Structures are given as C-alpha cells and as structure tokens.
Coordinates of C-alpha atoms and ligand atoms in Angstrom, one line a residue:
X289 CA 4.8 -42.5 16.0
X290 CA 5.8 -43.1 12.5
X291 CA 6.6 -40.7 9.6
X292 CA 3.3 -39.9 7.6
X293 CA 3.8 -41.4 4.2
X294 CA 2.1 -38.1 2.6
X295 CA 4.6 -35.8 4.1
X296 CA 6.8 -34.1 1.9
X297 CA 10.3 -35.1 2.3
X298 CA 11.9 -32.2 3.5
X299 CA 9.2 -32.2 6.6
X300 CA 10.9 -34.3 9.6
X301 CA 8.4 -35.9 12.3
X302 CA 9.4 -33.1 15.2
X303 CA 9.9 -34.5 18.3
X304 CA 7.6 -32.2 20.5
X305 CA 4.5 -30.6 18.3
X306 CA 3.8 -28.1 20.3
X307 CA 7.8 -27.1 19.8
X308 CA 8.5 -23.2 18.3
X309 CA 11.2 -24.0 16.0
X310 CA 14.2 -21.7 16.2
X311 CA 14.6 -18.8 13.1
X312 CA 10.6 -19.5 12.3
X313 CA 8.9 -17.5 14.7
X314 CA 9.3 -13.9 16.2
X315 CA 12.5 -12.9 18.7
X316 CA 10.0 -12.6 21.5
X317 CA 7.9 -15.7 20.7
X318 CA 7.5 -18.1 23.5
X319 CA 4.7 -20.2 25.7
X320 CA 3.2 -19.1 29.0
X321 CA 3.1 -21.2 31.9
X322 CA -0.2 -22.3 30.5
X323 CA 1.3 -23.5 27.2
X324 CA -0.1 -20.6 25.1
X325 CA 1.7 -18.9 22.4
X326 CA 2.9 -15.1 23.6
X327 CA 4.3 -12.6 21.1
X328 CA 5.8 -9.2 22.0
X329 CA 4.2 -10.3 25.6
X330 CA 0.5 -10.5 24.5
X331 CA -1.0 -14.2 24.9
X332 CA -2.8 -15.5 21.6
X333 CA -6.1 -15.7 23.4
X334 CA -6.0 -12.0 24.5
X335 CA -4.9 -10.9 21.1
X336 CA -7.6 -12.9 19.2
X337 CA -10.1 -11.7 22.3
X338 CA -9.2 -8.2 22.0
X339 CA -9.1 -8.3 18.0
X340 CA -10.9 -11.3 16.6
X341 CA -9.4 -13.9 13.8
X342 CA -7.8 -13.9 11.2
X343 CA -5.4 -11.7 12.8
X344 CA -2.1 -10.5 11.5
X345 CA 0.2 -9.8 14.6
X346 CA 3.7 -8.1 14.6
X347 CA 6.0 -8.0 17.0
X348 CA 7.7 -4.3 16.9
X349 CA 10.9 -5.2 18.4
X350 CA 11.3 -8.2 16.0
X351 CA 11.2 -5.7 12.6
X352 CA 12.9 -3.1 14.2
X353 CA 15.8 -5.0 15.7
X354 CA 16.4 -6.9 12.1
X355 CA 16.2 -3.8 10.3
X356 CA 19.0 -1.7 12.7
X357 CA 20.7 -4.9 12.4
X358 CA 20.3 -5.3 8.6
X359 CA 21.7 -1.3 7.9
X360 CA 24.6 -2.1 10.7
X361 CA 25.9 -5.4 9.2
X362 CA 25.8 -4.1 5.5
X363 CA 27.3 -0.6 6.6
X364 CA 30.1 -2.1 8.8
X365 CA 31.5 -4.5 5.6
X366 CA 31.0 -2.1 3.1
X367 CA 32.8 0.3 5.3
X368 CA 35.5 -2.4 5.9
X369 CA 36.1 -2.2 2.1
X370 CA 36.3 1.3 1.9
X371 CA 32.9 2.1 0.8
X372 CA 29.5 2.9 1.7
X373 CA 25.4 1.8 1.6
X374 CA 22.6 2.8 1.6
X375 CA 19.6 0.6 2.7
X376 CA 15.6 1.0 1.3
X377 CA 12.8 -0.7 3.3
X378 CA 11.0 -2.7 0.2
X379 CA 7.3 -0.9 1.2
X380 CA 5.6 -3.9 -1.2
X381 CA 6.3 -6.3 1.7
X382 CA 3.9 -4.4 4.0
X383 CA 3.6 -0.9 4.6
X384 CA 1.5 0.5 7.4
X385 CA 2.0 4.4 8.5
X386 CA 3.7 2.9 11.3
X387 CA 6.0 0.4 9.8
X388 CA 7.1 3.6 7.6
X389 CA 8.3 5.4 10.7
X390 CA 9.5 2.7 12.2
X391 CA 11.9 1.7 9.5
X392 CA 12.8 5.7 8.8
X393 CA 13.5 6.1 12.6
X394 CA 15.6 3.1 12.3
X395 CA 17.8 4.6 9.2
X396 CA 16.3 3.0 6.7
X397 CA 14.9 5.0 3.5
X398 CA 11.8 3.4 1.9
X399 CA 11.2 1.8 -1.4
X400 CA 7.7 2.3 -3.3
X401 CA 6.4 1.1 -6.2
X402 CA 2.9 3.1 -7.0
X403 CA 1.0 6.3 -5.8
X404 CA -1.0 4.5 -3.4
X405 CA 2.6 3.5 -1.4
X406 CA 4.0 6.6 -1.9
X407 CA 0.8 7.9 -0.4
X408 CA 1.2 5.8 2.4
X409 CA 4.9 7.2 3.1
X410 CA 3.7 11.1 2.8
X411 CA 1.1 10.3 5.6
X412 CA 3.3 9.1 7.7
X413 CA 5.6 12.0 7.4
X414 CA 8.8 10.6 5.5
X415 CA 11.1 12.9 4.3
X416 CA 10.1 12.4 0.2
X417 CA 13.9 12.8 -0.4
X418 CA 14.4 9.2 1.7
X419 CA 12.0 7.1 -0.8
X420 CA 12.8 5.7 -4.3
X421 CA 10.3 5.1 -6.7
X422 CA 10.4 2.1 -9.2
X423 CA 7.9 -0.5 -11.2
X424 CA 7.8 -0.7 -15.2
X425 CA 4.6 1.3 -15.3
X426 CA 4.3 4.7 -13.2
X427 CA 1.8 6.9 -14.4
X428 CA 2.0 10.2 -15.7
X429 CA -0.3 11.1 -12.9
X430 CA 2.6 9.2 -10.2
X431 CA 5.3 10.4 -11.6
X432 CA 4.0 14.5 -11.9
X433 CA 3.4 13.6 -8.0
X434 CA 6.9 11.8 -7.4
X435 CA 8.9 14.9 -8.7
X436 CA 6.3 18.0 -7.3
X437 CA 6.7 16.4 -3.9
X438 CA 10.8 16.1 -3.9
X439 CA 10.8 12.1 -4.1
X440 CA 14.8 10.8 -3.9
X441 CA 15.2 8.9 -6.7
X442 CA 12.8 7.7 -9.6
X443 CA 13.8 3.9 -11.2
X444 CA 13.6 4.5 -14.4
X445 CA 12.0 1.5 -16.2
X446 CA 11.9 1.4 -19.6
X447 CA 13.0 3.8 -22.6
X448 CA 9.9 5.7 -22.5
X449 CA 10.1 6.8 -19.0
X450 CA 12.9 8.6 -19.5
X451 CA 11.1 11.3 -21.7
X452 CA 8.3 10.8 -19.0
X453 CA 10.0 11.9 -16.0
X454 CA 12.5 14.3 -18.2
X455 CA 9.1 16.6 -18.5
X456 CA 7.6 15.9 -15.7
X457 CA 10.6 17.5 -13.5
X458 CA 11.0 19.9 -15.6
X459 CA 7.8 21.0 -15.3
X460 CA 7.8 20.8 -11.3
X461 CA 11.0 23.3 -11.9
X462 CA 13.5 20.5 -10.8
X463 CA 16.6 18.1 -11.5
X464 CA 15.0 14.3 -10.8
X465 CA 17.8 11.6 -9.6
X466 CA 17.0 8.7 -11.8
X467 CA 18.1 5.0 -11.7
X468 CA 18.0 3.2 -14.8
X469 CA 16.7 -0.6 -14.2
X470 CA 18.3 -3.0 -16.3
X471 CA 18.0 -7.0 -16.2
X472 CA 21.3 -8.7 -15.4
X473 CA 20.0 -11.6 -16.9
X474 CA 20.5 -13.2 -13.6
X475 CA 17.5 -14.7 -12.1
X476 CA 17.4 -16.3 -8.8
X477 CA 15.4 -18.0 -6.1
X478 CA 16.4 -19.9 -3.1
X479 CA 19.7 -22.2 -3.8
X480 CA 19.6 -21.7 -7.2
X481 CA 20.6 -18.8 -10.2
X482 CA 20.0 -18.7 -13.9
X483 CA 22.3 -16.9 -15.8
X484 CA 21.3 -16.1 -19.1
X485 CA 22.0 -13.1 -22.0
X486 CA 18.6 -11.7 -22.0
X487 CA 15.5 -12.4 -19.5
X488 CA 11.8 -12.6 -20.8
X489 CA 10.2 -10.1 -18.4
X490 CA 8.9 -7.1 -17.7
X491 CA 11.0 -5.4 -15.9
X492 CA 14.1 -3.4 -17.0
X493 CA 15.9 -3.0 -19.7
X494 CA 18.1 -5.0 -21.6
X495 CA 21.9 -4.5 -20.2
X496 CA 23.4 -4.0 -23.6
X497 CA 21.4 -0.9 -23.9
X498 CA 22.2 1.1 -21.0
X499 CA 25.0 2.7 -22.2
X500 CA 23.0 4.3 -25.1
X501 CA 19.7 5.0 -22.7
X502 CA 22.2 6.5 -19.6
X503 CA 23.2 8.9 -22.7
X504 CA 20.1 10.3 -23.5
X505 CA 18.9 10.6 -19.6
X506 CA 22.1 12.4 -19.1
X507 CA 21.4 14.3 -22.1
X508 CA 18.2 15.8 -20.1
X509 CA 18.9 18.6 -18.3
X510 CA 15.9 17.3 -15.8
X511 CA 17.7 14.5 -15.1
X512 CA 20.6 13.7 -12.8
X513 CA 21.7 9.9 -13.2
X514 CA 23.0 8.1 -10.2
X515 CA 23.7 4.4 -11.3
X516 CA 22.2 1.0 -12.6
X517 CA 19.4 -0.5 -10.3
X518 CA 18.3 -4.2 -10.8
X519 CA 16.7 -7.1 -8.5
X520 CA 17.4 -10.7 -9.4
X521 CA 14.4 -12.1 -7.3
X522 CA 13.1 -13.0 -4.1
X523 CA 14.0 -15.2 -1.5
X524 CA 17.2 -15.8 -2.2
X525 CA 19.5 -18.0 0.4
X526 CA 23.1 -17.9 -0.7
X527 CA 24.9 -15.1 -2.6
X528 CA 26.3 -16.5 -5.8
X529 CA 23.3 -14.9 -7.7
X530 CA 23.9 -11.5 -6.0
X531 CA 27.6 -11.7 -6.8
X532 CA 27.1 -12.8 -10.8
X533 CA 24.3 -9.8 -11.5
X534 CA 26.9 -7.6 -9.3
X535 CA 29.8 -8.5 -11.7
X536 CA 27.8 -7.7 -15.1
X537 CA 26.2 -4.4 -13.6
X538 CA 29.8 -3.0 -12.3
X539 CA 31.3 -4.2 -16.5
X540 CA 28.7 -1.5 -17.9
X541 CA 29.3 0.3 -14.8
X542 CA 32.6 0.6 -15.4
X543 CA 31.9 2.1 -19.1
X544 CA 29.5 4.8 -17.7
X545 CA 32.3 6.2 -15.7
X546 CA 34.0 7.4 -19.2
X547 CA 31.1 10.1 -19.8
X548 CA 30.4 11.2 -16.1
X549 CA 29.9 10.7 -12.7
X550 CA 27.8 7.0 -11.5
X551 CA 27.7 7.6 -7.7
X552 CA 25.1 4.2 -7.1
X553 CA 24.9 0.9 -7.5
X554 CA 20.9 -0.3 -6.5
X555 CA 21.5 -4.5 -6.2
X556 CA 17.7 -4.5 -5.0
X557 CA 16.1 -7.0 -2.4
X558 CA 15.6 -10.7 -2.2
X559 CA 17.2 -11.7 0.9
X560 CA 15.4 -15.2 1.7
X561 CA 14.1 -16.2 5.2
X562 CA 13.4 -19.4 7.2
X563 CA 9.6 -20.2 6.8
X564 CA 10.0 -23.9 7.7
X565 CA 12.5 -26.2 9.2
X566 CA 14.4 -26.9 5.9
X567 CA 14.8 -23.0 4.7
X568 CA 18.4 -22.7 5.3
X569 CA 19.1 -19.1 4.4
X570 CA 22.6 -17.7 4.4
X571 CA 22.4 -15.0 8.1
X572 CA 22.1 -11.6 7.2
X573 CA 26.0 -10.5 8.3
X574 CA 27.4 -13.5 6.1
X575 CA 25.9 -11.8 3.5
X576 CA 26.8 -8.5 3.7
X577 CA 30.5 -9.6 4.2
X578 CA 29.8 -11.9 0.8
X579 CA 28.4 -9.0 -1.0
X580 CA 31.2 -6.3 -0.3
X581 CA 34.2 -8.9 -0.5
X582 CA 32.1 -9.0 -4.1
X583 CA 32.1 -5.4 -5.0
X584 CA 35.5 -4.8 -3.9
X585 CA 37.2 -7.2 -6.0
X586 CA 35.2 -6.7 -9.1
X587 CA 36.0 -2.8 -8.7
X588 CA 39.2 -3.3 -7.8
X589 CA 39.3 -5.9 -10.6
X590 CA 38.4 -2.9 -13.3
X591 CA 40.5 -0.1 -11.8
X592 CA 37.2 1.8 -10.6
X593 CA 35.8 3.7 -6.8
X594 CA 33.3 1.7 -5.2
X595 CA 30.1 3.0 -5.4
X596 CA 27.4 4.0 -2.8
X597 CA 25.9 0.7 -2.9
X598 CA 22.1 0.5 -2.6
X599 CA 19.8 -2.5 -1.4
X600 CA 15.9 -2.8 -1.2
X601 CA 15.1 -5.6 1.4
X602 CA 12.1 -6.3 2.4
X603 CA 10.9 -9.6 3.5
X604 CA 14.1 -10.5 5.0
X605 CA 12.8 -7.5 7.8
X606 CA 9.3 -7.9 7.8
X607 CA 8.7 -11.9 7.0
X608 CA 9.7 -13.4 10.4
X609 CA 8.2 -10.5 12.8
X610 CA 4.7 -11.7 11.6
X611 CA 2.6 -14.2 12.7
X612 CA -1.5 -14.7 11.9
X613 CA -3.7 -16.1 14.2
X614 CA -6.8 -18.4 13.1
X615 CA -9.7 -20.3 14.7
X616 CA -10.2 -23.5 14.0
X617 CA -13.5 -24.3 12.4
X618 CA -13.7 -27.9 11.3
X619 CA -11.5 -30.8 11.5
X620 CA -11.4 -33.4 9.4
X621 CA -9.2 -36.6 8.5
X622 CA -9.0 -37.8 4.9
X623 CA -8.1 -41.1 3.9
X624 CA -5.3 -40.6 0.9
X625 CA -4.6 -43.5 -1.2
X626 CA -1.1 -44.2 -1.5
X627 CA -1.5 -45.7 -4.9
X628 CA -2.8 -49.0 -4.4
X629 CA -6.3 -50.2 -2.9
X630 CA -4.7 -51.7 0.4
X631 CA -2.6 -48.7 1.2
X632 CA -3.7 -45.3 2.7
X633 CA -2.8 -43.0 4.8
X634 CA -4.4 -40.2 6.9
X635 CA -4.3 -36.2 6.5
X636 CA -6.1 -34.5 9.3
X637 CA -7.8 -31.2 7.1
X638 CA -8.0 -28.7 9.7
X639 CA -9.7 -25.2 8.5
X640 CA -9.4 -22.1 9.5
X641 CA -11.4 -18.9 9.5
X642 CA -9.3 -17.1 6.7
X643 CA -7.2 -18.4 3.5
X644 CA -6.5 -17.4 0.6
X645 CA -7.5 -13.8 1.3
X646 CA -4.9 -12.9 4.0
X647 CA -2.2 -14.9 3.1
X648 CA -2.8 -16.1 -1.1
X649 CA 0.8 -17.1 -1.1
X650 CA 0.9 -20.9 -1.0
X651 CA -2.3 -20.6 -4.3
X652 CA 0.0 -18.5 -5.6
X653 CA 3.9 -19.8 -5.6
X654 CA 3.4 -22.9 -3.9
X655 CA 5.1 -21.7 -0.4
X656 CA 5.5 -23.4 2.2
X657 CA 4.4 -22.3 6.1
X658 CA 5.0 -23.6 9.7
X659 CA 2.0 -23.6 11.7
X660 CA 1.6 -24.5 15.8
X661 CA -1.3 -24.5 18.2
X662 CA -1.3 -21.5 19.9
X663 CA -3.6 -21.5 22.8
X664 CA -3.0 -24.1 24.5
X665 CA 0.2 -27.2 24.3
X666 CA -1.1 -30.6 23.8
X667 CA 1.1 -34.3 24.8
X668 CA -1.3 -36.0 21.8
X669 CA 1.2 -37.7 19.0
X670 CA 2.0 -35.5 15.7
X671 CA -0.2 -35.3 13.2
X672 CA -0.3 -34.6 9.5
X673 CA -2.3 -31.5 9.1
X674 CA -3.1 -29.3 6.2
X675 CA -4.2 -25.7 6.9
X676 CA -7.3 -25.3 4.8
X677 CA -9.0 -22.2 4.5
X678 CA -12.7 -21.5 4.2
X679 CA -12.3 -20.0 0.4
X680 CA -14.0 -21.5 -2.5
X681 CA -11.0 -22.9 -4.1
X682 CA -9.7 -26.4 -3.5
X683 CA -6.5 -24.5 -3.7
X684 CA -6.9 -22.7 -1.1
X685 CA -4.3 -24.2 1.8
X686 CA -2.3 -21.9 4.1
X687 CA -0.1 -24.7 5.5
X688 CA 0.2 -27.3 3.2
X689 CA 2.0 -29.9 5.5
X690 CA 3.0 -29.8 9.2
X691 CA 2.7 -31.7 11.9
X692 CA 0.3 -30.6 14.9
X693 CA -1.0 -32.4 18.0
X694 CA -3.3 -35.0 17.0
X695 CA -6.2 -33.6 19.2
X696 CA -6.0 -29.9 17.7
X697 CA -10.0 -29.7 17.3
X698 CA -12.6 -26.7 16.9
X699 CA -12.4 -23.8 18.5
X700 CA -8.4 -24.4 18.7
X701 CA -6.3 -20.7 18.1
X702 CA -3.5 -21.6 15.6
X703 CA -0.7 -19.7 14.6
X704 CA 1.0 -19.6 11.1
X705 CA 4.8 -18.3 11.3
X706 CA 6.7 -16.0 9.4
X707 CA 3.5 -13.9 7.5
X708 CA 5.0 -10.5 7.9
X709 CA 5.3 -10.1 4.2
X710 CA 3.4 -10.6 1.2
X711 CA 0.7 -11.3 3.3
X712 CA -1.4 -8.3 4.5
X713 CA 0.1 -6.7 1.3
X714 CA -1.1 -9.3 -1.2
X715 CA -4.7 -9.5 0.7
X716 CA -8.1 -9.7 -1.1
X717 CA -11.7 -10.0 -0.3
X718 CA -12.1 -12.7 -2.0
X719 CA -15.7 -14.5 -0.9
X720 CA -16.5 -10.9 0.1
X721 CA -14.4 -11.5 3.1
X722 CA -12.8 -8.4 4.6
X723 CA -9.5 -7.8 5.0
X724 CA -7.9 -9.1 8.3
X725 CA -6.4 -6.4 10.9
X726 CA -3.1 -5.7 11.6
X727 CA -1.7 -4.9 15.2
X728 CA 1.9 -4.8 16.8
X729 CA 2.7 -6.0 20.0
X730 CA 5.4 -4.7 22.1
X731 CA 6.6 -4.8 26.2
X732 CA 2.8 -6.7 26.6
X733 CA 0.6 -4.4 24.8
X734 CA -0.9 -4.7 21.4
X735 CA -2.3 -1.7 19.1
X736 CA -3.8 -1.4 16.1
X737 CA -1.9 -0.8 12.7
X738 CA -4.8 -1.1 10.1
X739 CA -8.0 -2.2 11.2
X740 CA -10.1 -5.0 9.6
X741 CA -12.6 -4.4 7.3
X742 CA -16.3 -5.1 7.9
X743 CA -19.0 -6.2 5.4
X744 CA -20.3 -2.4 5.7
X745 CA -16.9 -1.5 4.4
X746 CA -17.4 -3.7 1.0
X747 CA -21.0 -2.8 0.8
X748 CA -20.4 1.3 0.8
X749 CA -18.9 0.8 -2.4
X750 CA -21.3 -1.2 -3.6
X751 CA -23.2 1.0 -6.4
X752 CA -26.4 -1.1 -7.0
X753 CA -27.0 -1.0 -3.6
X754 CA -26.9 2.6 -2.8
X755 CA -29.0 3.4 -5.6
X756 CA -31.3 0.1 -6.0
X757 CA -32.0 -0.6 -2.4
X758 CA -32.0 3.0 -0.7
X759 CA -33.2 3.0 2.5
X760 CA -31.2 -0.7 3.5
X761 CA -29.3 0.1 7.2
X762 CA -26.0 -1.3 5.6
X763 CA -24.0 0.8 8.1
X764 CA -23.7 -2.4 10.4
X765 CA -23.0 -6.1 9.7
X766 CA -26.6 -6.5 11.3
X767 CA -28.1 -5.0 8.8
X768 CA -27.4 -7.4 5.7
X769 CA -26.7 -10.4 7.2
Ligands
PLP177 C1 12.6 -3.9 -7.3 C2 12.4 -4.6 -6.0 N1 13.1 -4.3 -5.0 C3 13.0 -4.9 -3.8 C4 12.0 -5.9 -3.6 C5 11.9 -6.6 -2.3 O1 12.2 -7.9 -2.3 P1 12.3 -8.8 -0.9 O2 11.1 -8.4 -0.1 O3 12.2 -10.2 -1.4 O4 13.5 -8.4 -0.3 C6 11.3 -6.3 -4.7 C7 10.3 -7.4 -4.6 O5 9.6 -7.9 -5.5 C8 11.4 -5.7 -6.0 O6 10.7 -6.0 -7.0

C-alpha cells in the first residue's frame, strides 16, 4: 500500500488502520475482543444504541485525572520556587453542571466568560467566590449579577468597565476583586509566537496603559485590584510565548508594586493538545517546571515576591477526554486530478450524520482531527478518507484527511478523537439540526450530561408557528416530519 498522493504531508500511511494512536484518544480508550472501540468501559455500539448519533462521549476519569494532574504539576513547581497557583477551569471549552462539579471537586475554580456560563456554574452549586469573570463586553445586566452574587474576581476589559463594575459593587454594598486584561503583545499558536508592541484585537488593553488605568481602579473604593490578567492564544505547544508575555506583564508588574499591593499574576490558558499524530505538544509537567523556572528568574531578576500565579486552561483538560460518535451514511470515492490529465488519485468521501453543527472547528480554523472505525476492526488496506458531514456547505469536513480501512461502508460507527472542547460549546443548528447529546462514561456505565435536542425543541420557539398554524401536534418529531 502506497502513500496517497493527496495526503497532507504531515499524515504518515499508519501501519494498522484500525490502530488508536497513543496521546489522541481517551486514558480508558481501547478495543473489545470484537474489535470495537470501548471508552470509560461502554462499547461504541451500546453507546450509540442507548443514545443515538452524533454523540459526544466523555470519559469522566480521563478529565478528572488531567485536571488533578494539571493543579498538582503546576502547584508542585511553583511551590519548588517558593510560590504558589491557582488554577481556573476555562468553562468556554465545555461546561455541563457536571463538568463544573467535577473540576471544583477536583480543586479547580472555574473561568466564565457571559451570564449564561456563570448561570451554568450557580446551578451546579459553585462557590461564586471560586469563578472569575472576563470577556471585553459584560453587560451591565452580568456584571450587576457577577458582584450581587459574590463572584471571585471580575477581568476587567477595557477602560470603561472599570467605572462599570466600580458602581455596580458599590451598589451590591461590596469591594469587587478586579483583574485588569492587558495584551502583551505576544500572540501565539502552536510552535510559533509573535511578539509585537501593540496587537490589533479586541481584547485588553494596551500594556503601556495599565499603570494609569490600575490607578484609577485603585482609586475606586469598590474595587480591590489583584494583578494583570492576559491570554496569548490557544493551543500552544512549547513555552517560549508563555515565557516572553510573562517577562513584559512582571516589567509593569514590577511598577505597580510602587503604589500598592499586586497579589496575582492571571497568564490565562492555551495549553495545546495532540489531535493528530504530528501534534507534538510540550507534557503538561514540562510546562509547569518551564513556566515557574520563568517567573522565578524574571522576579528574581527585578528584585520583586512572586506572585499567586493564575492559569485558565481549558482544552488541554477537556480536549482529549472527548470523543464523537457518527454513523456512516454514504461512501463515496472521488477521482482528484493531480494536475495533469493522466494522473489522479482517489479520496474515499465518507459522510457522517452530523458536521459542521457539532464540531464547526475544521470550517472554522482549518483543524485537523484523527478519526477510526469504531465498531468493528477491519484487515482491508488504508485508505484516504475525508470525514464529510451532511451540512450544506462544501466546507463542511470533520476529518479532513486520515487513513481508515478501505471497506469502512454505510452503516459503519466512526469515532473522531479529541472533541472534548470547542465542540459541544461551539455547536449550532445549523440545517435545523439539533444539538447532539452529551454523556460520560465511567467503570462501564454511561449517563447523560445534556440531552440532544429534538426538532420539537427548535420548533417551540418557532413564533409563526405557534400563532399561524395553531392547532399543529409539534410536540413530537412525528408531528412535522
Ligand atoms: C481569556 C481566556 N482564558 C482561557 C482560555 C482557555 O483557552 P484553552 O482552552 O485554549 O486553554 C481562553 C480561550 O479562548 C481565553 O480566551
């Protein structure tokens, strides 16, 4: 079996198809004796039996056991220099009622970014005083709830927030911990960083002007402020990005110190993780040592006490403890032309019964996913595939090139690795498709998280039809279809 000529270069022929690649799939991942694909002990066919496709499945013990290993790695270096952390659960990556408790019983505090997440976090019961609340446009609304409700910290975003929150605590009779969020100017993604003076985005202030805007929140007698937060990006393998924003915050840092107290330092998230063969991210304990070998010699460096160090993480917890499971519908091989009439070669289109919807990420950034048969193992040779879904949008892959079992046909279960995050979180309805469940698996049981939505869920909020076709049964799928 030769390599396809359409591959992409970083995507090696793999010797076995049917193969789980280590670092891409769940802890308890594995095959049965009948070759399917078993997470947290539950077969693919039970789980898609019991729940239906597109399914999002996470294994429990998978998050849990990176999480307590995420807080213990970053709290045994930074100890080791003398100093301490404090870890957020980045909410945006999925958040679930569960998940929340999870990651609180686990010692994590979580990190929201709107009403509707902080929402989520009060119904599960968190401790408002363990969440920290940022994004570059709260409402007056979110904010009035953030302080009422005793909310740990607020991220304060740009200048005008600060008046913003200012009132709203005082109003709630309280002193508000606020952040300020400033842009390093770093940005980064994967292997690389770009350091600049100023970024064009949204988020943040400039770092020039924090001295001047950590005066007037400390000149509120509302506010308390605890440190500089920032985030350089999102999956982010090595540390030199981390190290160059954590240099520039701890300069101005350093210069806050002369007019009070600057207990935090908030580095955010980005931690990258494996979601093919190639992804090479640095392990989680290499960078945590990394990180406070960084801190301690640029405090030591300007003479200053290390500060409570703060990081957001989110897909780096959630990302590989996800799988989704999808049915094949069609199969299809295409002839590609490899740029001249005699030579072509063949992808095998295979589509699935979700897409874009569940998982928009590939339409979106142009990531990358592993994806292996999952209910049954197959000796047939490798082939190309592309996992299409069934959207309306020639864009709309989930797998954009693997290698599966030539014979992977209709009615095959397939499983796409490492959708944990910014999956189920980033979900639409697009096609009026409704939103895919969610369950956990753990010790060979599976329950629910968030169940799927049904066309009777889209229709009740469907205004024409409540008032233009009264009398419609649109309480079951039966009804309009
Ligand atoms: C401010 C902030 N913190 C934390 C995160 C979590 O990032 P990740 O899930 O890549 O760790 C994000 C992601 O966008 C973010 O914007």
């Amino acid at each position: 079996m030769a390599i396809n000529p359409l591959a992409p270069e970083w995507l090696s022929l793999p010797a076995d198809a049917n193969a789980l690649a280590d670092g891409l799939w769940p802890i308890s991942a594995t095959r049965n004796a009948d070759g399917e694909l078993v997470v947290g002990g539950v077969s693919a066919s039970a789980l898609a039996a019991e729940f239906g496709t597109p399914l999002y499945v996470i294994d429990e013990t998978d998050a849990r056991t990176r999480a307590t290993e995420l807080r213990t790695a970053f709290e045994t270096e930074f100890a080791r220099i003398g100093g301490a952390v404090r870890v957020y659960y980045a909410g945006k990556a999925l958040l679930t009622t569960e998940i929340a408790r999870w990651m609180v019983a686990d010692g994590l505090n979580i990190d929201i970014c709107t009403g509707g997440e902080l929402a989520v976090a009060l119904a599960a019961g968190v401790d408002p005083a363990r969440l920290g609340f940022h994004g570059n446009n709260k409402s007056l609304a979110e904010i009035d709830q953030a302080t009422r409700v005793g909310i740990g910290t607020i991220v304060i975003d740009s200048p005008i927030e600060i008046d913003r929150v200012a009132a709203a605590a005082a109003r709630n009779g309280i002193v508000q911990a606020v952040r300020l969020r400033v842009n390093s100017g770093v940005h980064a993604h994967t292997h690389e960083f770009l350091a600049t003076a100023h970024e064009d985005q949204k988020f943040g202030v400039v770092l020039e002007d924090a001295p001047h805007l950590v005066a007037a929140i400390r000149a509120k007698e509302s506010l308390r402020f605890t440190g500089l937060h920032c985030h350089i990006g999102s999956q982010i393998f090595g540390a030199e990005g981390f190290a160059e924003s954590a240099s520039r915050l701890l300069a101005v840092h350093a210069g806050l110190l002369a007019d009070g107290p600057v207990p935090e330092l908030n580095l955010g998230g980005g931690f990258g993780i494996a979601y093919t063969s190639a992804d090479t991210p640095t392990p989680v304990p290499e960078l945590a040592a990394r990180l406070a070998d960084i801190v301690s010699v640029e405090c030591a460096r300007r003479g200053i006490p290390i500060p409570t160090v703060a990081f957001e993480p989110g897909r780096v917890i959630i990302g590989p403890a996800g799988v989704t499971l999808y049915e094949v519908g069609t199969v299809k091989p295409v002839e590609v032309s490899l740029g001249s009439p005699s030579r072509s070669a063949t992808r095998l289109y295979v589509s699935v019964d979700g897409g874009m919807s569940d998982n928009p990420r590939p339409a979106l950034y142009g990531a990358d996913y592993s994806v292996r048969i999952a209910g049954r193992v197959s000796d047939a040779d490798p082939a190309l595939v592309r996992i299409a879904g069934k959207h309306c949008e020639s864009g709309d892959i989930v797998v954009d090139a693997d290698y599966l079992p030539a014979d992977v046909a209709p009615g095959d279960l397939v499983a796409v690795a490492a959708t944990g995050a910014y999956c189920w979180s980033l979900s639409s309805n697009y096609n009026y498709q409704g939103r895919a469940p969610i369950v956990a698996v753990k010790d060979g049981s599976a329950r629910m998280l968030v169940r799927g939505e049904t066309i009777a869920d889209l229709l009740a909020r469907d205004a024409g039809l409540a008032t233009g076709r009264a009398g419609r049964d649109t309480t079951t799928d039966e009804g309009i279809l």
